[in-house]
Every structure is written in C-alpha cells, then in structure tokens.
Amino acid sequence: VVLGLKVRAPFKLPRLVAQHEGSLILLALPSASHRRRREVLEALAGLPARVLALPTLAELTSGARRIDEFREVDVEDILGRDSVLPNEALLQGRVSGRSVMVTGAGGSIGAELCRQILLLRPRRLVLFERSEYTLYAVEQELRAMLANMAHPRPLVLNPIASDLEGSADAQPGTSSIELIPLLGSVIHQRRLQVAMERFQ
C-alpha cells in the first residue's frame, strides 16, 4: 500500500483490466532501460486499454517535457534504438498503389506501420490481427486518420469478421483505398494464406 492505494503485481494486470474494465494504463518507467520498457510494452500489447507513457528521465532533465505530460507510446519505446530516416522513393515504389498486409496490426509496432503505410496511399491495407478489440481499435483510428487526411480519393471500408472464404468482395474502384480488417493469427497458416491470395 502506497499513500492508501493498493499496489498490485504486474502479472495481475490482465485480470485487473478485465475485472475493472480499465481503458487507460499510465506507464511510469521514466528511468527504465529500453529493454525493460520493451518487455513491459510487449506484455501490455494484447490488453484492451490505451497505454500512455510518463516522460523519460532524459526528457524530464532536459526540460523537453513536464512530469504531467503523458504521451502516446511510440515505436522508439519498443525498438529501443534511434530512428533511421526512410528512403521515400523506395517506400513510394513498394507501397503506393499496392496491396499491403500488416500482421499484428493492433500491436504497438503493427499500428505504427499501418499509420505510416496509410500516408503512402496504398491501394489496399489489410489489417491482420488476432485480438478483436485491438483490431477494432486500430481500424477506428485509421478511419479517423483517413477522414482527417487531405485525401482526394474516396475510402472504401470492407469489414471482414470471421468468414474469410465467404466474405463479399470489396467495392469496385481502382482509385480508392480499401481498409480491410481481418481477425486471425499468423499461427493459422491456412487463414493467412487465403487472406494473402485473396487480397494480392
């Protein structure tokens, strides 16, 4: 007990989130190593809750952020290394106007990939995720992102839940971005193979 509040072990978090219907987790590890932060974030990845991080010790000491300025968890929190500038021409050539699938689309890295890929305007973005909640959450975020983008082309949403083989085809139109959420795991190779063949 700290200041009258119960302190629970981290391994109990999934049960506590489910029991209390928690929707927000505040991550307070300002001086933790990149490895430790990555371990914690990987453990939180499957939970149906938004994760905000306390500023790092470096951000606090430099004055870049205040103690009460929580931020969205970003990909550097997981990777634990400096960002590398992307080769824009290569990305445009490989992504723009093409069909792209992101497995683990609801996780921290997968969701960030989806955000970046959307900015490159693929023909189709297939979100392949095993957690129904995180699939729904990332789909809603991407819908909002597309609505806010200065995007001259219409968006076609084609939600596909569980019956992959029996699902209707996406709406026609080569000038639209198709956002296709698929519930599934890479462990189920047949489902993954069908998805890859169907949405080439």
mmCIF file of C-alpha atoms in Angstrom:
data_model
loop_
_atom_site.group_PDB
_atom_site.id
_atom_site.type_symbol
_atom_site.label_atom_id
_atom_site.label_comp_id
_atom_site.label_asym_id
_atom_site.label_seq_id
_atom_site.Cartn_x
_atom_site.Cartn_y
_atom_site.Cartn_z
ATOM 1 C CA VAL A 1 0.000 0.000 0.000
ATOM 2 C CA VAL A 2 1.371 3.424 -1.006
ATOM 3 C CA LEU A 3 -0.480 6.548 0.160
ATOM 4 C CA GLY A 4 -3.533 4.422 0.835
ATOM 5 C CA LEU A 5 -3.542 2.844 -2.626
ATOM 6 C CA LYS A 6 -3.031 -0.869 -3.217
ATOM 7 C CA VAL A 7 -0.006 -1.789 -5.319
ATOM 8 C CA ARG A 8 -0.524 -4.902 -7.432
ATOM 9 C CA ALA A 9 1.998 -7.144 -9.151
ATOM 10 C CA PRO A 10 2.399 -6.510 -12.916
ATOM 11 C CA PHE A 11 1.409 -10.080 -13.811
ATOM 12 C CA LYS A 12 -2.074 -9.374 -12.386
ATOM 13 C CA LEU A 13 -2.706 -6.540 -14.847
ATOM 14 C CA PRO A 14 -4.666 -8.543 -17.480
ATOM 15 C CA ARG A 15 -7.081 -9.790 -14.808
ATOM 16 C CA LEU A 16 -7.396 -6.326 -13.231
ATOM 17 C CA VAL A 17 -8.096 -4.647 -16.590
ATOM 18 C CA ALA A 18 -10.799 -7.213 -17.341
ATOM 19 C CA GLN A 19 -12.274 -7.101 -13.840
ATOM 20 C CA HIS A 20 -12.472 -3.306 -13.621
ATOM 21 C CA GLU A 21 -12.969 -2.667 -17.365
ATOM 22 C CA GLY A 22 -9.880 -0.479 -17.398
ATOM 23 C CA SER A 23 -9.467 1.592 -20.543
ATOM 24 C CA LEU A 24 -6.270 3.522 -19.762
ATOM 25 C CA ILE A 25 -2.847 2.410 -18.497
ATOM 26 C CA LEU A 26 -0.322 5.044 -17.410
ATOM 27 C CA LEU A 27 3.190 3.686 -17.872
ATOM 28 C CA ALA A 28 5.550 5.209 -15.305
ATOM 29 C CA LEU A 29 9.031 3.886 -16.131
ATOM 30 C CA PRO A 30 10.978 7.105 -16.729
ATOM 31 C CA SER A 31 14.394 5.666 -15.832
ATOM 32 C CA ALA A 32 13.906 2.108 -17.108
ATOM 33 C CA SER A 33 16.201 0.681 -19.757
ATOM 34 C CA HIS A 34 14.954 0.267 -23.326
ATOM 35 C CA ARG A 35 14.955 -3.489 -22.777
ATOM 36 C CA ARG A 36 12.752 -3.242 -19.679
ATOM 37 C CA ARG A 37 10.354 -0.785 -21.367
ATOM 38 C CA ARG A 38 10.091 -3.136 -24.352
ATOM 39 C CA GLU A 39 9.322 -6.104 -22.069
ATOM 40 C CA VAL A 40 6.571 -4.166 -20.301
ATOM 41 C CA LEU A 41 5.061 -2.832 -23.535
ATOM 42 C CA GLU A 42 5.049 -6.296 -25.105
ATOM 43 C CA ALA A 43 3.188 -7.601 -22.042
ATOM 44 C CA LEU A 44 0.618 -4.792 -22.407
ATOM 45 C CA ALA A 45 0.194 -5.163 -26.183
ATOM 46 C CA GLY A 46 -2.760 -7.537 -26.060
ATOM 47 C CA LEU A 47 -4.756 -5.680 -23.425
ATOM 48 C CA PRO A 48 -7.894 -3.743 -24.425
ATOM 49 C CA ALA A 49 -6.614 -0.489 -22.952
ATOM 50 C CA ARG A 50 -4.858 2.631 -24.219
ATOM 51 C CA VAL A 51 -1.268 2.995 -22.956
ATOM 52 C CA LEU A 52 0.216 6.417 -22.184
ATOM 53 C CA ALA A 53 3.810 6.845 -21.038
ATOM 54 C CA LEU A 54 5.333 9.175 -18.477
ATOM 55 C CA PRO A 55 8.188 11.210 -19.988
ATOM 56 C CA THR A 56 11.618 9.583 -19.845
ATOM 57 C CA LEU A 57 14.255 10.772 -17.397
ATOM 58 C CA ALA A 58 16.161 12.345 -20.305
ATOM 59 C CA GLU A 59 13.051 14.287 -21.382
ATOM 60 C CA LEU A 60 12.457 15.484 -17.820
ATOM 61 C CA THR A 61 16.044 16.582 -17.120
ATOM 62 C CA SER A 62 16.360 18.361 -20.471
ATOM 63 C CA GLY A 63 13.106 20.222 -19.880
ATOM 64 C CA ALA A 64 11.608 18.813 -23.080
ATOM 65 C CA ARG A 65 8.578 17.585 -21.117
ATOM 66 C CA ARG A 66 6.942 18.151 -17.750
ATOM 67 C CA ILE A 67 6.166 15.335 -15.327
ATOM 68 C CA ASP A 68 2.432 15.626 -16.060
ATOM 69 C CA GLU A 69 2.827 15.454 -19.855
ATOM 70 C CA PHE A 70 1.880 11.896 -20.680
ATOM 71 C CA ARG A 71 2.370 10.854 -24.283
ATOM 72 C CA GLU A 72 1.299 8.111 -26.639
ATOM 73 C CA VAL A 73 3.663 5.159 -26.687
ATOM 74 C CA ASP A 74 5.669 5.306 -29.911
ATOM 75 C CA VAL A 75 7.702 2.806 -31.854
ATOM 76 C CA GLU A 76 11.009 4.007 -30.344
ATOM 77 C CA ASP A 77 9.745 2.901 -26.929
ATOM 78 C CA ILE A 78 9.636 -0.648 -28.239
ATOM 79 C CA LEU A 79 12.603 -0.696 -30.583
ATOM 80 C CA GLY A 80 14.939 0.985 -28.122
ATOM 81 C CA ARG A 81 17.138 2.494 -30.799
ATOM 82 C CA ASP A 82 17.419 5.683 -32.792
ATOM 83 C CA SER A 83 15.157 6.175 -35.773
ATOM 84 C CA VAL A 84 16.588 5.834 -39.276
ATOM 85 C CA LEU A 85 15.345 8.212 -41.949
ATOM 86 C CA PRO A 86 13.290 6.307 -44.532
ATOM 87 C CA ASN A 87 14.100 6.103 -48.237
ATOM 88 C CA GLU A 88 10.989 7.873 -49.531
ATOM 89 C CA ALA A 89 11.463 6.838 -53.170
ATOM 90 C CA LEU A 90 11.814 3.180 -52.196
ATOM 91 C CA LEU A 91 8.751 3.312 -49.943
ATOM 92 C CA GLN A 92 6.630 5.037 -52.586
ATOM 93 C CA GLY A 93 7.654 2.449 -55.163
ATOM 94 C CA ARG A 94 6.877 -0.500 -52.897
ATOM 95 C CA VAL A 95 3.719 0.751 -51.154
ATOM 96 C CA SER A 96 1.866 3.432 -53.122
ATOM 97 C CA GLY A 97 -0.970 1.989 -55.182
ATOM 98 C CA ARG A 98 -0.274 -1.555 -53.977
ATOM 99 C CA SER A 99 -1.958 -4.048 -51.687
ATOM 100 C CA VAL A 100 -0.241 -4.223 -48.278
ATOM 101 C CA MET A 101 -0.937 -6.565 -45.358
ATOM 102 C CA VAL A 102 0.204 -5.858 -41.797
ATOM 103 C CA THR A 103 0.167 -8.832 -39.427
ATOM 104 C CA GLY A 104 -0.215 -7.948 -35.772
ATOM 105 C CA ALA A 105 -1.837 -4.709 -36.931
ATOM 106 C CA GLY A 106 -3.283 -3.959 -33.492
ATOM 107 C CA GLY A 107 0.035 -4.128 -31.637
ATOM 108 C CA SER A 108 2.267 -1.134 -30.993
ATOM 109 C CA ILE A 109 4.621 -1.740 -33.922
ATOM 110 C CA GLY A 110 1.873 -3.009 -36.237
ATOM 111 C CA ALA A 111 -0.343 0.014 -35.584
ATOM 112 C CA GLU A 112 2.550 2.387 -36.250
ATOM 113 C CA LEU A 113 3.301 0.569 -39.507
ATOM 114 C CA CYS A 114 -0.352 0.982 -40.514
ATOM 115 C CA ARG A 115 -0.231 4.723 -39.820
ATOM 116 C CA GLN A 116 2.927 5.191 -41.893
ATOM 117 C CA ILE A 117 1.702 2.949 -44.721
ATOM 118 C CA LEU A 118 -1.582 4.859 -44.954
ATOM 119 C CA LEU A 119 0.334 8.091 -45.576
ATOM 120 C CA LEU A 120 1.891 6.415 -48.628
ATOM 121 C CA ARG A 121 -1.606 5.794 -50.096
ATOM 122 C CA PRO A 122 -1.663 2.081 -50.834
ATOM 123 C CA ARG A 123 -4.461 0.659 -52.988
ATOM 124 C CA ARG A 124 -5.433 -1.646 -50.129
ATOM 125 C CA LEU A 125 -4.366 -2.026 -46.490
ATOM 126 C CA VAL A 126 -5.192 -5.375 -44.887
ATOM 127 C CA LEU A 127 -5.147 -5.340 -41.071
ATOM 128 C CA PHE A 128 -4.476 -8.893 -39.830
ATOM 129 C CA GLU A 129 -4.823 -9.137 -36.052
ATOM 130 C CA ARG A 130 -5.690 -11.888 -33.557
ATOM 131 C CA SER A 131 -7.288 -9.622 -30.924
ATOM 132 C CA GLU A 132 -10.800 -8.499 -31.838
ATOM 133 C CA TYR A 133 -10.575 -5.431 -29.601
ATOM 134 C CA THR A 134 -7.223 -4.186 -30.894
ATOM 135 C CA LEU A 135 -8.308 -4.870 -34.484
ATOM 136 C CA TYR A 136 -11.400 -2.725 -33.904
ATOM 137 C CA ALA A 137 -9.337 -0.021 -32.170
ATOM 138 C CA VAL A 138 -6.739 0.286 -34.926
ATOM 139 C CA GLU A 139 -9.458 0.225 -37.599
ATOM 140 C CA GLN A 140 -11.280 3.108 -35.889
ATOM 141 C CA GLU A 141 -8.043 5.068 -35.542
ATOM 142 C CA LEU A 142 -7.210 4.588 -39.221
ATOM 143 C CA ARG A 143 -10.737 5.593 -40.241
ATOM 144 C CA ALA A 144 -10.313 8.836 -38.305
ATOM 145 C CA MET A 145 -6.853 9.349 -39.749
ATOM 146 C CA LEU A 146 -8.144 8.945 -43.293
ATOM 147 C CA ALA A 147 -11.031 11.303 -42.610
ATOM 148 C CA ASN A 148 -8.549 13.960 -41.472
ATOM 149 C CA MET A 149 -6.086 13.486 -44.315
ATOM 150 C CA ALA A 150 -6.238 15.810 -47.302
ATOM 151 C CA HIS A 151 -7.168 12.803 -49.396
ATOM 152 C CA PRO A 152 -8.772 13.345 -52.810
ATOM 153 C CA ARG A 153 -9.730 9.699 -53.252
ATOM 154 C CA PRO A 154 -12.728 8.082 -51.523
ATOM 155 C CA LEU A 155 -12.260 5.471 -48.840
ATOM 156 C CA VAL A 156 -13.881 2.063 -49.164
ATOM 157 C CA LEU A 157 -14.302 0.187 -45.900
ATOM 158 C CA ASN A 158 -14.768 -3.541 -46.171
ATOM 159 C CA PRO A 159 -15.058 -5.050 -42.675
ATOM 160 C CA ILE A 160 -14.481 -8.784 -42.724
ATOM 161 C CA ALA A 161 -15.017 -10.565 -39.430
ATOM 162 C CA SER A 162 -14.713 -14.310 -39.290
ATOM 163 C CA ASP A 163 -15.795 -15.930 -42.577
ATOM 164 C CA LEU A 164 -12.895 -15.148 -44.886
ATOM 165 C CA GLU A 165 -13.821 -17.509 -47.714
ATOM 166 C CA GLY A 166 -17.486 -16.418 -47.707
ATOM 167 C CA SER A 167 -16.937 -12.661 -47.497
ATOM 168 C CA ALA A 168 -18.132 -10.320 -50.202
ATOM 169 C CA ASP A 169 -15.575 -8.658 -52.438
ATOM 170 C CA ALA A 170 -14.554 -5.094 -51.746
ATOM 171 C CA GLN A 171 -16.427 -2.373 -53.556
ATOM 172 C CA PRO A 172 -15.096 -1.750 -57.058
ATOM 173 C CA GLY A 173 -12.962 1.223 -57.933
ATOM 174 C CA THR A 174 -9.246 1.438 -58.562
ATOM 175 C CA SER A 175 -8.971 4.992 -57.215
ATOM 176 C CA SER A 176 -9.980 4.136 -53.638
ATOM 177 C CA ILE A 177 -8.103 2.888 -50.596
ATOM 178 C CA GLU A 178 -9.566 -0.312 -49.210
ATOM 179 C CA LEU A 179 -9.147 -0.755 -45.460
ATOM 180 C CA ILE A 180 -9.770 -4.421 -44.682
ATOM 181 C CA PRO A 181 -9.755 -5.660 -41.058
ATOM 182 C CA LEU A 182 -9.250 -9.426 -40.733
ATOM 183 C CA LEU A 183 -9.426 -11.354 -37.490
ATOM 184 C CA GLY A 184 -6.761 -14.061 -37.441
ATOM 185 C CA SER A 185 -3.357 -15.183 -36.244
ATOM 186 C CA VAL A 186 -0.220 -15.992 -38.226
ATOM 187 C CA ILE A 187 -0.253 -19.320 -36.382
ATOM 188 C CA HIS A 188 -3.266 -20.314 -38.509
ATOM 189 C CA GLN A 189 -1.355 -20.689 -41.762
ATOM 190 C CA ARG A 190 -4.343 -21.653 -43.910
ATOM 191 C CA ARG A 191 -6.271 -18.495 -42.982
ATOM 192 C CA LEU A 192 -3.199 -16.349 -43.573
ATOM 193 C CA GLN A 193 -2.563 -17.988 -46.951
ATOM 194 C CA VAL A 194 -6.187 -17.460 -48.046
ATOM 195 C CA ALA A 195 -6.014 -13.806 -46.993
ATOM 196 C CA MET A 196 -2.764 -13.242 -48.889
ATOM 197 C CA GLU A 197 -4.131 -14.884 -52.035
ATOM 198 C CA ARG A 198 -7.471 -13.080 -51.844
ATOM 199 C CA PHE A 199 -6.076 -9.592 -51.277
ATOM 200 C CA GLN A 200 -2.979 -9.561 -53.517
#
